[in-house]
XYZ file of C-alpha atoms in Angstrom:
759
model
C 0.000 0.000 0.000
C 1.932 3.036 -1.276
C -1.043 5.355 -0.787
C -0.574 6.745 -4.293
C -0.882 4.433 -7.309
C 1.515 6.466 -9.448
C 4.302 5.876 -6.912
C 4.139 2.088 -7.121
C 4.092 0.816 -10.702
C 4.034 -2.813 -11.813
C 4.962 -2.754 -15.499
C 4.449 -6.346 -16.572
C 5.879 -5.817 -20.073
C 3.586 -8.508 -21.404
C 2.849 -9.274 -25.022
C 2.491 -12.161 -27.483
C 4.783 -14.901 -26.272
C 5.291 -13.084 -22.945
C 2.139 -13.696 -20.901
C 2.193 -11.942 -17.535
C -0.406 -10.845 -15.030
C 0.147 -9.207 -11.637
C -2.041 -11.225 -9.241
C -4.027 -14.460 -9.141
C -6.396 -15.179 -6.243
C -7.864 -18.669 -5.954
C -7.834 -19.718 -2.321
C -11.126 -18.288 -1.092
C -9.671 -14.938 -0.128
C -12.166 -12.484 1.392
C -12.341 -8.704 1.598
C -9.602 -8.725 4.228
C -7.163 -9.453 1.411
C -6.483 -6.017 -0.088
C -4.585 -4.698 -3.084
C -4.259 -0.932 -2.640
C -2.329 1.944 -4.172
C -0.639 0.481 -7.236
C -0.519 0.931 -11.003
C -0.685 -2.299 -13.023
C 0.090 -1.890 -16.692
C 0.991 -3.879 -19.797
C -0.332 -7.190 -18.484
C -1.045 -9.722 -21.245
C -2.690 -13.105 -21.606
C -4.689 -14.847 -24.278
C -6.774 -16.311 -21.450
C -8.519 -14.580 -18.561
C -7.556 -11.469 -16.595
C -4.791 -9.329 -18.081
C -3.893 -7.824 -14.682
C -5.770 -9.736 -11.968
C -7.460 -13.152 -12.005
C -10.049 -13.971 -9.318
C -11.258 -17.584 -9.143
C -13.471 -18.257 -6.150
C -11.907 -15.342 -4.300
C -13.342 -11.963 -3.279
C -10.563 -9.597 -2.195
C -10.775 -5.791 -2.029
C -9.217 -3.925 -4.950
C -8.777 -0.298 -4.016
C -7.033 2.758 -5.434
C -5.559 0.921 -8.438
C -4.786 2.190 -11.924
C -5.261 -0.554 -14.522
C -3.550 0.690 -17.675
C -3.051 -0.931 -21.107
C -3.691 -4.503 -20.012
C -4.960 -7.094 -22.509
C -6.651 -10.491 -22.321
C -8.999 -12.743 -24.206
C -11.611 -12.230 -21.467
C -11.429 -9.514 -18.833
C -8.801 -7.109 -20.143
C -7.874 -5.926 -16.644
C -9.836 -8.059 -14.138
C -11.513 -11.450 -14.512
C -13.966 -12.714 -11.871
C -15.178 -16.308 -11.649
C -17.448 -17.285 -8.745
C -16.175 -14.146 -7.032
C -17.704 -11.076 -5.377
C -14.846 -8.587 -4.974
C -15.217 -5.001 -3.835
C -13.585 -2.698 -6.363
C -13.446 0.939 -5.294
C -11.634 4.083 -6.363
C -9.976 2.475 -9.385
C -9.124 3.810 -12.851
C -9.310 1.503 -15.879
C -7.731 3.042 -18.978
C -6.682 1.582 -22.313
C -7.466 -2.023 -21.422
C -8.761 -4.382 -24.131
C -10.331 -7.799 -24.579
C -12.647 -9.741 -26.820
C -15.055 -10.031 -23.870
C -15.039 -7.404 -21.133
C -12.530 -4.708 -22.081
C -12.013 -3.765 -18.418
C -13.881 -6.433 -16.428
C -15.443 -9.856 -17.076
C -17.752 -11.877 -14.790
C -18.539 -15.598 -15.070
C -19.875 -18.442 -12.912
C -22.114 -16.410 -10.553
C -19.703 -13.522 -10.128
C -21.135 -10.463 -8.337
C -18.473 -7.733 -8.137
C -19.466 -4.451 -6.448
C -17.809 -1.335 -7.871
C -17.885 2.249 -6.602
C -16.059 5.436 -7.589
C -14.648 3.653 -10.639
C -13.534 5.332 -13.879
C -13.432 3.272 -17.103
C -12.215 5.021 -20.261
C -10.223 4.467 -23.435
C -10.966 0.740 -23.608
C -10.363 -1.175 -26.849
C -10.918 -4.554 -28.400
C -14.078 -6.079 -29.766
C -15.862 -6.344 -26.428
C -17.712 -3.883 -24.254
C -16.376 -2.273 -21.048
C -17.931 -4.972 -18.825
C -19.009 -8.502 -19.746
C -21.307 -10.628 -17.597
C -21.628 -14.116 -19.042
C -24.774 -15.501 -17.404
C -28.004 -14.540 -15.701
C -26.394 -15.018 -12.280
C -23.480 -12.701 -13.106
C -23.855 -8.981 -12.408
C -21.487 -6.080 -11.862
C -23.079 -3.367 -9.693
C -21.792 0.213 -10.074
C -22.204 3.342 -7.957
C -20.684 6.829 -8.330
C -18.792 5.750 -11.435
C -17.922 7.285 -14.797
C -17.729 5.133 -17.951
C -16.829 7.264 -20.972
C -15.017 7.117 -24.289
C -14.712 3.364 -24.767
C -14.762 1.535 -28.072
C -18.174 -0.024 -28.743
C -20.016 2.117 -26.196
C -20.079 2.893 -22.506
C -23.120 2.037 -20.365
C -24.239 -0.568 -22.882
C -24.784 -4.321 -22.980
C -24.609 -5.768 -19.480
C -24.538 -2.275 -17.954
C -27.863 -1.105 -19.366
C -30.030 0.542 -16.735
C -27.215 1.717 -14.466
C -26.466 5.062 -16.155
C -27.982 7.922 -14.146
C -28.622 5.641 -11.164
C -26.692 5.670 -7.870
C -24.507 8.574 -9.026
C -23.336 6.898 -12.256
C -22.654 9.118 -15.283
C -20.873 9.257 -18.634
C -18.791 12.420 -19.044
C -15.298 13.190 -20.294
C -13.005 12.758 -17.261
C -10.607 15.343 -18.744
C -7.257 13.628 -18.239
C -4.189 15.826 -18.017
C -2.310 13.791 -20.629
C -3.671 10.300 -21.214
C -1.889 9.909 -24.553
C 1.418 10.429 -22.767
C 0.436 8.062 -19.950
C -0.603 10.758 -17.471
C -3.990 9.698 -16.090
C -4.291 12.451 -13.499
C -7.345 14.609 -14.095
C -7.951 18.336 -14.395
C -9.236 20.123 -11.339
C -12.607 20.678 -13.026
C -13.060 17.054 -14.088
C -16.484 15.577 -13.240
C -14.461 12.897 -11.442
C -12.678 15.425 -9.221
C -13.858 15.903 -5.617
C -16.824 18.250 -5.535
C -17.367 18.261 -9.324
C -19.784 15.351 -9.621
C -22.538 16.164 -12.162
C -25.183 15.735 -9.478
C -23.466 18.345 -7.323
C -20.470 18.648 -5.046
C -22.079 16.676 -2.213
C -22.750 13.614 -4.379
C -20.571 10.594 -3.587
C -19.514 12.411 -0.413
C -17.405 14.769 -2.505
C -14.806 12.034 -3.076
C -12.490 11.340 -6.010
C -13.782 9.025 -8.717
C -11.009 6.790 -10.011
C -7.534 6.343 -8.600
C -5.628 9.185 -10.262
C -5.916 12.529 -8.435
C -6.103 15.995 -9.922
C -2.798 16.852 -11.532
C -3.292 19.992 -13.584
C -4.992 23.324 -13.060
C -7.118 25.259 -15.515
C -6.182 28.552 -17.057
C -9.500 30.045 -18.061
C -8.973 33.681 -18.927
C -6.421 36.198 -20.041
C -7.698 39.455 -18.554
C -7.280 42.582 -20.695
C -7.198 45.537 -18.301
C -5.366 48.132 -20.395
C -5.877 49.774 -23.749
C -9.144 50.861 -25.380
C -11.274 48.047 -23.902
C -10.450 49.142 -20.329
C -12.994 51.963 -20.433
C -12.952 54.018 -17.231
C -15.976 55.557 -15.560
C -19.338 54.386 -14.316
C -20.205 51.851 -17.025
C -23.661 50.357 -16.651
C -24.043 48.130 -19.694
C -22.421 46.593 -22.734
C -24.000 45.844 -26.123
C -22.234 43.656 -28.691
C -22.940 43.948 -32.418
C -21.107 43.972 -35.750
C -22.055 47.535 -36.706
C -19.643 47.806 -39.668
C -20.423 44.396 -41.174
C -16.813 43.172 -41.250
C -17.607 39.956 -39.387
C -15.980 41.010 -36.096
C -18.133 41.776 -33.013
C -17.864 45.397 -31.890
C -18.711 46.795 -28.446
C -20.798 49.723 -27.250
C -20.203 50.690 -23.620
C -22.942 52.636 -21.856
C -21.673 55.182 -19.368
C -23.798 56.673 -16.588
C -22.889 60.346 -16.447
C -19.702 59.396 -18.239
C -19.165 59.251 -21.975
C -20.423 56.252 -23.936
C -17.737 54.505 -26.002
C -17.859 52.634 -29.317
C -15.067 50.048 -29.618
C -14.453 48.817 -33.144
C -12.975 45.345 -33.518
C -10.181 45.446 -36.079
C -9.911 41.663 -36.081
C -8.317 39.076 -33.778
C -9.699 40.956 -30.763
C -7.774 44.183 -31.415
C -9.993 47.168 -30.614
C -9.814 50.893 -31.291
C -11.949 53.682 -29.894
C -14.226 54.613 -32.821
C -16.513 56.948 -30.894
C -17.630 59.892 -33.028
C -20.576 62.267 -32.925
C -23.424 61.791 -32.320
C -22.192 58.841 -30.227
C -20.278 59.510 -27.020
C -23.234 60.831 -25.053
C -22.274 61.769 -21.507
C -25.761 61.657 -20.022
C -27.393 59.234 -17.621
C -27.161 56.179 -19.873
C -28.471 52.903 -18.523
C -28.817 50.370 -21.354
C -28.310 49.892 -25.099
C -29.226 47.324 -27.726
C -28.261 46.750 -31.363
C -30.717 45.729 -34.088
C -31.472 46.500 -37.731
C -34.795 48.234 -37.042
C -35.157 49.632 -40.591
C -34.152 46.357 -42.331
C -31.485 48.068 -44.436
C -28.738 45.560 -43.651
C -26.812 47.277 -40.856
C -27.228 47.486 -37.096
C -28.771 50.525 -35.443
C -28.545 51.332 -31.728
C -31.098 52.337 -29.084
C -29.785 54.072 -25.951
C -31.948 54.204 -22.817
C -31.289 57.024 -20.344
C -32.527 57.719 -16.834
C -34.868 60.734 -16.752
C -33.379 62.035 -19.979
C -34.611 61.635 -23.541
C -33.674 58.251 -25.010
C -31.750 58.200 -28.292
C -31.977 56.037 -31.403
C -28.856 56.077 -33.549
C -29.417 55.080 -37.154
C -26.505 53.394 -38.907
C -25.800 55.227 -42.171
C -23.947 52.221 -43.578
C -20.518 53.798 -43.801
C -19.463 53.420 -40.188
C -21.246 56.615 -39.174
C -24.461 57.257 -37.260
C -27.164 59.899 -37.134
C -29.955 60.529 -34.654
C -32.985 58.940 -36.270
C -36.103 60.883 -37.155
C -38.562 58.804 -35.180
C -42.056 59.899 -34.292
C -43.129 59.109 -30.713
C -39.681 58.096 -29.410
C -37.512 60.103 -27.021
C -39.024 59.020 -23.697
C -37.745 61.169 -20.813
C -38.900 58.874 -18.016
C -36.796 56.643 -15.769
C -35.744 54.246 -18.516
C -33.401 51.503 -17.332
C -33.439 48.656 -19.870
C -34.245 48.325 -23.560
C -34.779 45.309 -25.787
C -35.758 44.748 -29.404
C -38.518 42.259 -30.166
C -40.896 41.550 -33.023
C -43.754 40.724 -30.685
C -46.380 40.696 -33.457
C -44.213 38.899 -36.074
C -44.844 41.526 -38.759
C -41.199 41.668 -39.814
C -40.588 44.999 -38.041
C -38.690 45.179 -34.763
C -40.493 46.812 -31.873
C -38.926 48.368 -28.758
C -39.705 47.440 -25.163
C -38.553 49.983 -22.608
C -38.348 49.047 -18.932
C -38.765 51.895 -16.444
C -38.059 52.137 -12.739
C -41.174 53.379 -10.979
C -43.282 54.122 -14.057
C -45.194 51.998 -16.518
C -43.050 50.117 -19.029
C -43.584 51.103 -22.664
C -44.027 48.989 -25.789
C -43.197 50.922 -28.959
C -44.786 49.151 -31.900
C -42.873 49.691 -35.134
C -45.322 50.820 -37.829
C -42.630 51.234 -40.447
C -41.384 53.932 -42.753
C -43.544 57.013 -43.311
C -41.524 58.076 -46.323
C -37.985 59.370 -46.612
C -36.048 59.178 -43.332
C -39.134 59.130 -41.095
C -40.264 56.111 -39.109
C -43.163 55.823 -36.708
C -43.350 53.868 -33.434
C -46.682 53.712 -31.610
C -46.175 53.832 -27.824
C -48.420 51.935 -25.428
C -48.468 51.418 -21.677
C -51.741 49.513 -21.759
C -52.270 46.005 -20.465
C -49.779 43.739 -18.741
C -46.836 45.064 -20.799
C -47.294 48.401 -19.041
C -46.427 46.907 -15.675
C -45.390 49.641 -13.246
C -42.935 48.903 -10.474
C -39.255 48.868 -9.693
C -38.407 47.069 -12.911
C -34.795 46.430 -13.823
C -34.741 44.274 -16.965
C -36.848 42.437 -19.533
C -35.802 39.165 -21.148
C -37.678 37.723 -24.115
C -37.992 34.172 -25.443
C -40.535 31.764 -26.884
C -40.790 29.546 -23.820
C -43.754 27.485 -25.069
C -42.759 26.964 -28.731
C -45.896 28.646 -30.076
C -44.024 30.970 -32.442
C -44.300 34.272 -30.569
C -42.187 36.018 -27.968
C -42.943 36.005 -24.235
C -41.163 38.144 -21.641
C -39.958 37.948 -18.044
C -39.889 41.412 -16.470
C -37.561 41.407 -13.462
C -38.647 43.617 -10.556
C -37.312 44.202 -7.074
C -40.751 43.470 -5.580
C -41.905 40.483 -7.624
C -41.345 39.553 -11.260
C -43.934 39.535 -14.034
C -44.014 36.676 -16.533
C -46.002 37.927 -19.525
C -47.175 35.279 -21.970
C -47.940 36.335 -25.541
C -51.360 35.086 -26.642
C -51.165 36.803 -30.009
C -53.364 38.277 -31.417
C -55.226 38.633 -28.114
C -52.427 40.300 -26.130
C -50.368 39.369 -23.080
C -51.303 37.902 -19.698
C -49.259 37.627 -16.516
C -48.915 33.896 -15.901
C -46.214 34.042 -13.219
C -48.738 33.203 -10.554
C -47.387 30.740 -8.057
C -44.467 29.668 -10.272
C -40.892 30.401 -9.225
C -40.764 33.032 -11.996
C -42.683 35.447 -9.752
C -39.775 35.424 -7.289
C -39.951 38.451 -4.975
C -36.221 38.887 -4.486
C -34.416 42.104 -5.333
C -34.126 41.147 -8.976
C -31.444 42.614 -11.219
C -31.080 40.578 -14.394
C -32.141 37.320 -15.994
C -31.246 35.255 -19.047
C -32.936 32.385 -20.903
C -31.043 29.324 -22.140
C -31.566 25.579 -22.583
C -29.219 24.355 -19.866
C -30.193 20.671 -20.075
C -30.685 20.371 -23.861
C -34.300 19.237 -23.568
C -35.428 21.772 -26.189
C -37.055 24.189 -23.726
C -35.417 27.388 -22.502
C -34.734 27.677 -18.776
C -34.007 30.953 -16.996
C -31.513 32.177 -14.397
C -32.577 35.144 -12.250
C -29.885 37.179 -10.480
C -30.930 38.838 -7.229
C -28.950 41.524 -5.444
C -27.738 40.219 -2.046
C -30.467 37.598 -1.995
C -30.371 34.027 -3.282
C -30.410 33.762 -7.064
C -32.489 31.061 -8.657
C -32.451 28.820 -11.689
C -35.926 27.996 -12.963
C -36.168 24.918 -15.161
C -38.684 24.763 -17.982
C -40.009 21.241 -18.540
C -42.343 21.658 -21.524
C -43.923 24.754 -19.985
C -43.887 23.530 -16.365
C -41.565 25.659 -14.234
C -39.684 24.305 -11.217
C -36.900 25.743 -9.135
C -33.558 23.966 -9.367
C -32.455 22.335 -6.135
C -28.746 22.756 -6.958
C -27.403 24.812 -4.017
C -24.519 26.037 -6.175
C -26.983 28.148 -8.149
C -28.440 29.979 -5.164
C -25.661 32.555 -4.840
C -26.696 35.220 -2.339
C -24.050 37.756 -3.300
C -24.558 41.076 -5.103
C -25.672 39.545 -8.401
C -26.146 41.860 -11.370
C -25.714 40.578 -14.924
C -26.211 36.914 -15.826
C -25.578 35.487 -19.280
C -25.534 31.983 -20.789
C -22.779 30.877 -23.158
C -21.038 27.601 -24.027
C -17.679 28.572 -22.605
C -15.901 25.260 -23.254
C -17.653 24.265 -26.525
C -18.943 21.007 -25.059
C -22.569 21.560 -26.138
C -23.703 22.552 -22.618
C -24.495 26.172 -21.745
C -22.445 27.651 -18.912
C -23.432 30.766 -16.950
C -21.447 33.912 -16.166
C -22.613 35.957 -13.179
C -21.377 39.539 -12.730
C -21.364 40.706 -9.114
C -21.087 44.231 -7.758
C -18.244 44.291 -5.253
C -17.327 40.592 -5.158
C -15.499 38.318 -7.571
C -17.647 37.273 -10.510
C -18.595 33.608 -10.895
C -18.522 31.203 -13.807
C -21.021 28.371 -13.296
C -19.544 25.478 -15.225
C -22.211 23.138 -16.597
C -21.166 19.622 -15.581
C -24.140 17.967 -17.276
C -27.204 16.261 -15.846
C -28.485 19.634 -14.580
C -25.539 20.262 -12.266
C -23.191 23.264 -12.110
C -19.886 24.010 -10.423
C -19.095 27.605 -9.453
C -15.634 28.906 -10.321
C -14.519 32.233 -8.914
C -13.132 34.696 -11.466
C -10.559 36.752 -9.542
C -9.625 38.617 -12.734
C -13.053 40.258 -12.514
C -13.194 41.377 -8.897
C -14.784 44.802 -8.807
C -18.062 46.589 -9.273
C -19.339 44.520 -12.191
C -22.671 45.404 -13.775
C -23.450 44.250 -17.301
C -21.818 41.300 -19.051
C -21.838 39.984 -22.621
C -20.478 36.931 -24.454
C -18.948 37.012 -27.951
C -16.032 35.489 -29.843
C -14.079 38.730 -29.837
C -10.793 37.272 -31.101
C -12.287 34.962 -33.734
C -10.761 31.728 -32.413
C -14.029 29.840 -32.060
C -14.603 30.110 -28.314
C -16.581 32.681 -26.361
C -14.939 35.573 -24.551
C -16.501 37.934 -22.016
C -16.739 41.717 -21.694
C -17.735 43.214 -18.347
C -19.029 46.760 -17.777
C -18.013 48.018 -14.349
C -18.022 51.088 -12.149
C -14.308 51.658 -12.557
C -12.198 50.086 -15.283
C -13.956 47.637 -17.578
C -12.304 44.315 -18.323
C -12.287 41.840 -21.207
C -11.714 38.173 -20.414
C -10.204 36.344 -23.367
C -11.028 32.655 -23.193
C -7.782 30.640 -23.169
C -9.178 27.344 -21.869
C -8.962 25.777 -25.375
C -10.020 22.141 -24.914
C -9.734 21.610 -28.676
C -13.431 21.070 -29.339
C -15.388 21.823 -32.485
C -17.824 24.689 -32.941
C -20.201 26.386 -35.359
C -21.426 29.982 -35.262
C -24.526 30.968 -37.235
C -25.346 34.462 -38.461
C -28.971 34.730 -39.545
C -30.283 37.353 -41.955
C -34.048 37.672 -42.212
C -35.834 38.647 -45.414
C -39.532 38.109 -44.686
C -38.601 38.159 -40.994
C -36.820 41.119 -39.406
C -33.326 41.473 -40.858
C -31.640 40.786 -37.491
C -33.639 37.526 -37.228
C -34.401 38.302 -33.568
C -36.840 35.698 -32.288
C -35.553 32.913 -34.546
C -35.076 29.447 -33.120
C -32.354 27.036 -34.245
C -32.139 23.314 -33.595
C -28.859 21.582 -34.374
C -28.392 17.811 -34.390
C -24.838 16.461 -34.486
C -24.134 12.944 -33.290
C -25.451 12.663 -29.736
C -25.984 16.421 -29.477
C -29.456 17.916 -29.915
C -29.182 21.649 -29.222
C -31.743 24.465 -29.275
C -30.742 28.131 -29.283
C -32.684 31.373 -29.851
C -31.624 34.713 -31.297
C -32.186 37.135 -28.409
C -31.674 40.877 -28.209
C -30.888 41.131 -24.504
C -29.067 39.131 -21.880
C -28.791 39.543 -18.157
C -28.729 43.013 -16.718
C -29.108 45.938 -19.166
C -26.812 44.290 -21.724
C -26.688 42.371 -24.995
C -24.488 39.486 -26.118
C -23.617 38.763 -29.731
C -26.523 38.256 -32.152
C -24.671 35.283 -33.614
C -25.853 31.879 -32.445
C -22.885 29.959 -31.078
C -22.920 26.156 -30.906
C -20.244 24.138 -29.123
C -19.942 20.677 -30.662
C -17.530 18.859 -28.359
C -15.708 16.138 -30.296
C -18.464 15.795 -32.908
C -16.917 16.513 -36.299
C -20.008 16.585 -38.552
C -23.392 18.313 -38.513
C -26.371 16.052 -39.185
C -28.933 18.828 -39.572
C -29.804 22.399 -38.677
C -33.418 23.575 -38.586
C -34.186 27.305 -38.496
C -37.635 28.516 -37.453
C -37.897 32.132 -38.616
C -40.256 34.660 -36.968
C -41.997 34.929 -40.342
C -43.221 31.367 -39.875
C -40.835 29.921 -42.451
C -38.998 26.730 -41.456
C -35.814 25.754 -43.273
C -33.590 22.696 -42.850
C -29.930 22.371 -43.834
C -27.454 19.509 -43.955
C -23.749 19.157 -44.778
C -22.819 22.377 -43.006
C -19.107 22.979 -42.336
C -17.747 23.182 -38.794
C -15.213 25.382 -37.009
C -16.312 28.533 -38.801
C -19.052 31.144 -39.088
C -21.872 30.348 -41.494
C -24.310 32.991 -42.686
C -27.843 31.859 -43.492
C -30.139 34.165 -45.424
C -33.842 33.426 -45.144
C -34.968 31.844 -48.381
C -31.471 31.746 -49.896
C -29.628 29.295 -47.670
C -26.189 29.146 -46.051
C -22.686 30.146 -47.075
C -19.398 30.190 -45.212
C -18.396 33.717 -44.288
C -14.663 33.310 -44.732
C -13.054 33.549 -48.172
C -12.231 29.862 -48.031
C -12.634 27.718 -51.151
C -15.500 25.243 -51.034
C -13.329 22.838 -52.997
C -9.721 23.328 -53.991
C -10.322 26.388 -56.188
C -14.026 27.303 -55.921
C -14.588 30.676 -54.308
C -17.008 33.580 -54.401
C -15.015 36.665 -53.480
C -16.169 39.893 -51.903
C -17.285 42.525 -54.385
C -15.005 45.529 -54.960
C -15.660 48.217 -53.915
C -18.095 47.560 -51.091
C -19.996 49.775 -50.277
C -20.261 51.011 -53.886
C -21.923 53.629 -56.088
C -22.956 53.065 -58.825
C -20.970 49.988 -60.001
C -19.094 47.125 -58.394
C -17.091 44.101 -59.534
C -18.069 40.576 -58.420
C -15.216 38.047 -58.623
C -15.332 34.259 -58.465
C -13.251 31.186 -59.267
C -14.330 27.841 -60.747
C -12.570 24.474 -60.236
C -13.833 23.128 -63.577
C -15.995 24.119 -66.489
C -19.576 24.602 -65.293
C -22.898 26.255 -66.053
C -22.937 29.454 -64.012
C -25.882 31.286 -62.463
C -25.112 34.583 -60.710
C -28.096 36.441 -59.268
C -28.683 39.559 -57.177
C -31.439 39.635 -54.527
C -32.807 42.343 -52.232
C -33.286 42.007 -48.470
C -36.736 40.480 -48.972
C -35.290 37.718 -51.111
C -36.726 39.096 -54.365
C -34.703 38.628 -57.532
C -33.277 41.958 -58.706
C -31.021 40.940 -61.579
C -29.551 37.823 -63.175
C -25.943 38.546 -64.119
C -25.277 35.018 -65.413
C -28.025 32.619 -66.516
C -26.600 29.165 -67.120
C -23.724 30.152 -69.411
C -20.873 27.624 -69.574
C -17.651 29.065 -68.183
C -14.159 27.566 -68.058
C -12.196 26.737 -64.925
C -10.333 29.661 -63.397
C -11.023 33.223 -62.234
C -13.923 35.315 -63.547
C -15.481 38.675 -62.818
C -18.776 40.440 -63.568
C -19.628 44.124 -63.271
C -23.008 45.108 -61.809
C -24.137 48.627 -62.537
C -26.711 48.839 -59.774
C -29.691 48.372 -62.095
C -32.471 45.789 -62.042
C -33.559 43.503 -64.876
C -35.678 46.332 -66.335
C -32.747 48.727 -66.405
C -33.968 50.832 -63.475
C -31.495 52.163 -60.937
C -32.085 50.379 -57.614
C -32.285 52.199 -54.298
C -29.614 52.346 -51.603
C -29.459 49.353 -49.316
C -28.085 45.883 -48.789
C -28.207 43.255 -51.551
C -27.114 39.625 -51.785
C -25.427 37.925 -54.706
C -25.614 34.145 -55.114
C -23.362 32.015 -57.301
C -24.330 28.504 -58.474
C -21.788 26.511 -60.486
C -22.192 22.758 -60.796
C -22.411 21.307 -57.289
C -21.122 24.509 -55.670
C -23.062 27.410 -54.213
C -22.119 30.515 -52.218
C -23.832 33.739 -51.124
C -22.362 37.106 -50.114
C -23.706 40.555 -49.350
C -22.982 44.041 -50.735
C -24.145 47.574 -49.956
C -25.139 50.266 -52.438
C -24.713 53.778 -51.005
C -25.818 56.927 -52.821
């Protein structure tokens, strides 16, 4: 008994012609005979038990690493007429024709607890029980990543029972022989997927934690470290270059626009009329006029709100909007197409006065738009409101809203066309804590969005949505009673499970790491200790994982995600045509291998803030997409297959997907960006063909209507080509300013890009 299995290693150096195992028990030994604290590796036999053979003996096997052992039956351990106790052991890389790790015959009844089985090979399954009287009983064990399945065959029915699970144990370096686990492994003490108290908080397996996690690289200098009393952050690609930009809302300090130059390098691009120094509280990006670029609404406390219209050239103007400019105590703003008419409406939350719904009635001609304000009905709830968070919780195709108040929340269900009704009632959603922010997300991948509600110095709560039935999560880790402010869901580690970031005012922020099976582990974020308010997720540096920006009273901070577990991902940018151009309110369902993920396009997250409008999917180790279904707010439903991974894909309603990057679809097929862009009045469209093909090149407007066919089935040779478009439609009429799409079809290849005509 060395106490540590890595300090006592029995390398048997077995192989064909050199059959060796470590131990054979056959004299009726009982549990008083103990093997403890050893690594047994490279055992080999064509018979039974590559490491240990038990024949009519039932010793205790404890704290053992079984590594790379091989046998005909029972790659590591073979039990015949035996009932051993096997606890705290790691089985890795063992193989057999029957029972990769363990085999049971002749009324064998082994009892296993806190066991980890992974990386097994051979033609068998992890555990083999030969007869009806043979059974291996597991508790608090993880079986994951084995050839031919995990909790299958003779183990059916034990997954999810008695603390058993199947999750990546996250070895520090299994390929190099290091079977210690990372400190956030679900097998590490306190990280069990059912919560830290499960299995008495003990280690699962024999190898302890051996490596720490570096999560973030904090950026606390330069343009992103905005100083002042920042209340909120809104993320949006205002210049259409594919990189998420940041708008920081200052409260009696100047607002700041940070333009992303690529790879997470930002410059201060604030220019009039932006840079307001008033009592800003919240902001949100959306393309309210459906012209192809993002506009910005700024809510202010007891000062007139502002709507900045994007002029399409990186500049903004104050929009000419009838009925806007509320001077009440506005605190939070969100965009929503609550009536699904293709026009984004504005919902303004006020502190102490009735909330306002501004219905977008569209363009009145020229630069004038009209929004009809209303404080009637449940949407006009008056109280100490702090935020509003929209989603389609019941899958009926329209948007519902949770209004967070400090005296009791309102859950307003959309019964379109009959209006809204407060259905919070006795559900946990009507929580009477001092609410700050909330965010919707499908934490358990059951297809229904759950919600986390952050309360200030009172216990937070996670409310689970089970097909429209709301229950409060019993996970004590999610009942933080600190000064919670902003909460936002994002798949931090790209494993297909949404994690939660919680900004706290005066204490270190928390990252709630989703361990699966509805369980979370809180990780303190010391890099973000301060007066945090709003928080937003986005892939700021374009490396495929989500980073975090935090608005604070003091110096803001960006947390670049450096965890990098090497998992796959897919980010989707939706462009509505019949639906609103920002596609807010769309629902996406992605199926890839064992993953079945549902995400919504939402305009607000947490407290006063907005994360990226892209939909970010983590895929884990899955390397192919089976299908993606998009439900547009217009009612259209579109399905796609054969999507690429590890990149951004843009999907235009009615036109389909295309990869955003200038990467060839095959060796030399590419649709290049038009030059110049924006343009007036002509532009050049360039493309390359891998072989001779019939070419169709068409121009569409934002509504998906055909404007002009520039190529109509003409045969073109392999190589580069270019076409000039003069900005005229098929009838020779000059088209108006705005965003257009051009689609190239050539043989089996297709690609779509966008361009902007400015006059």
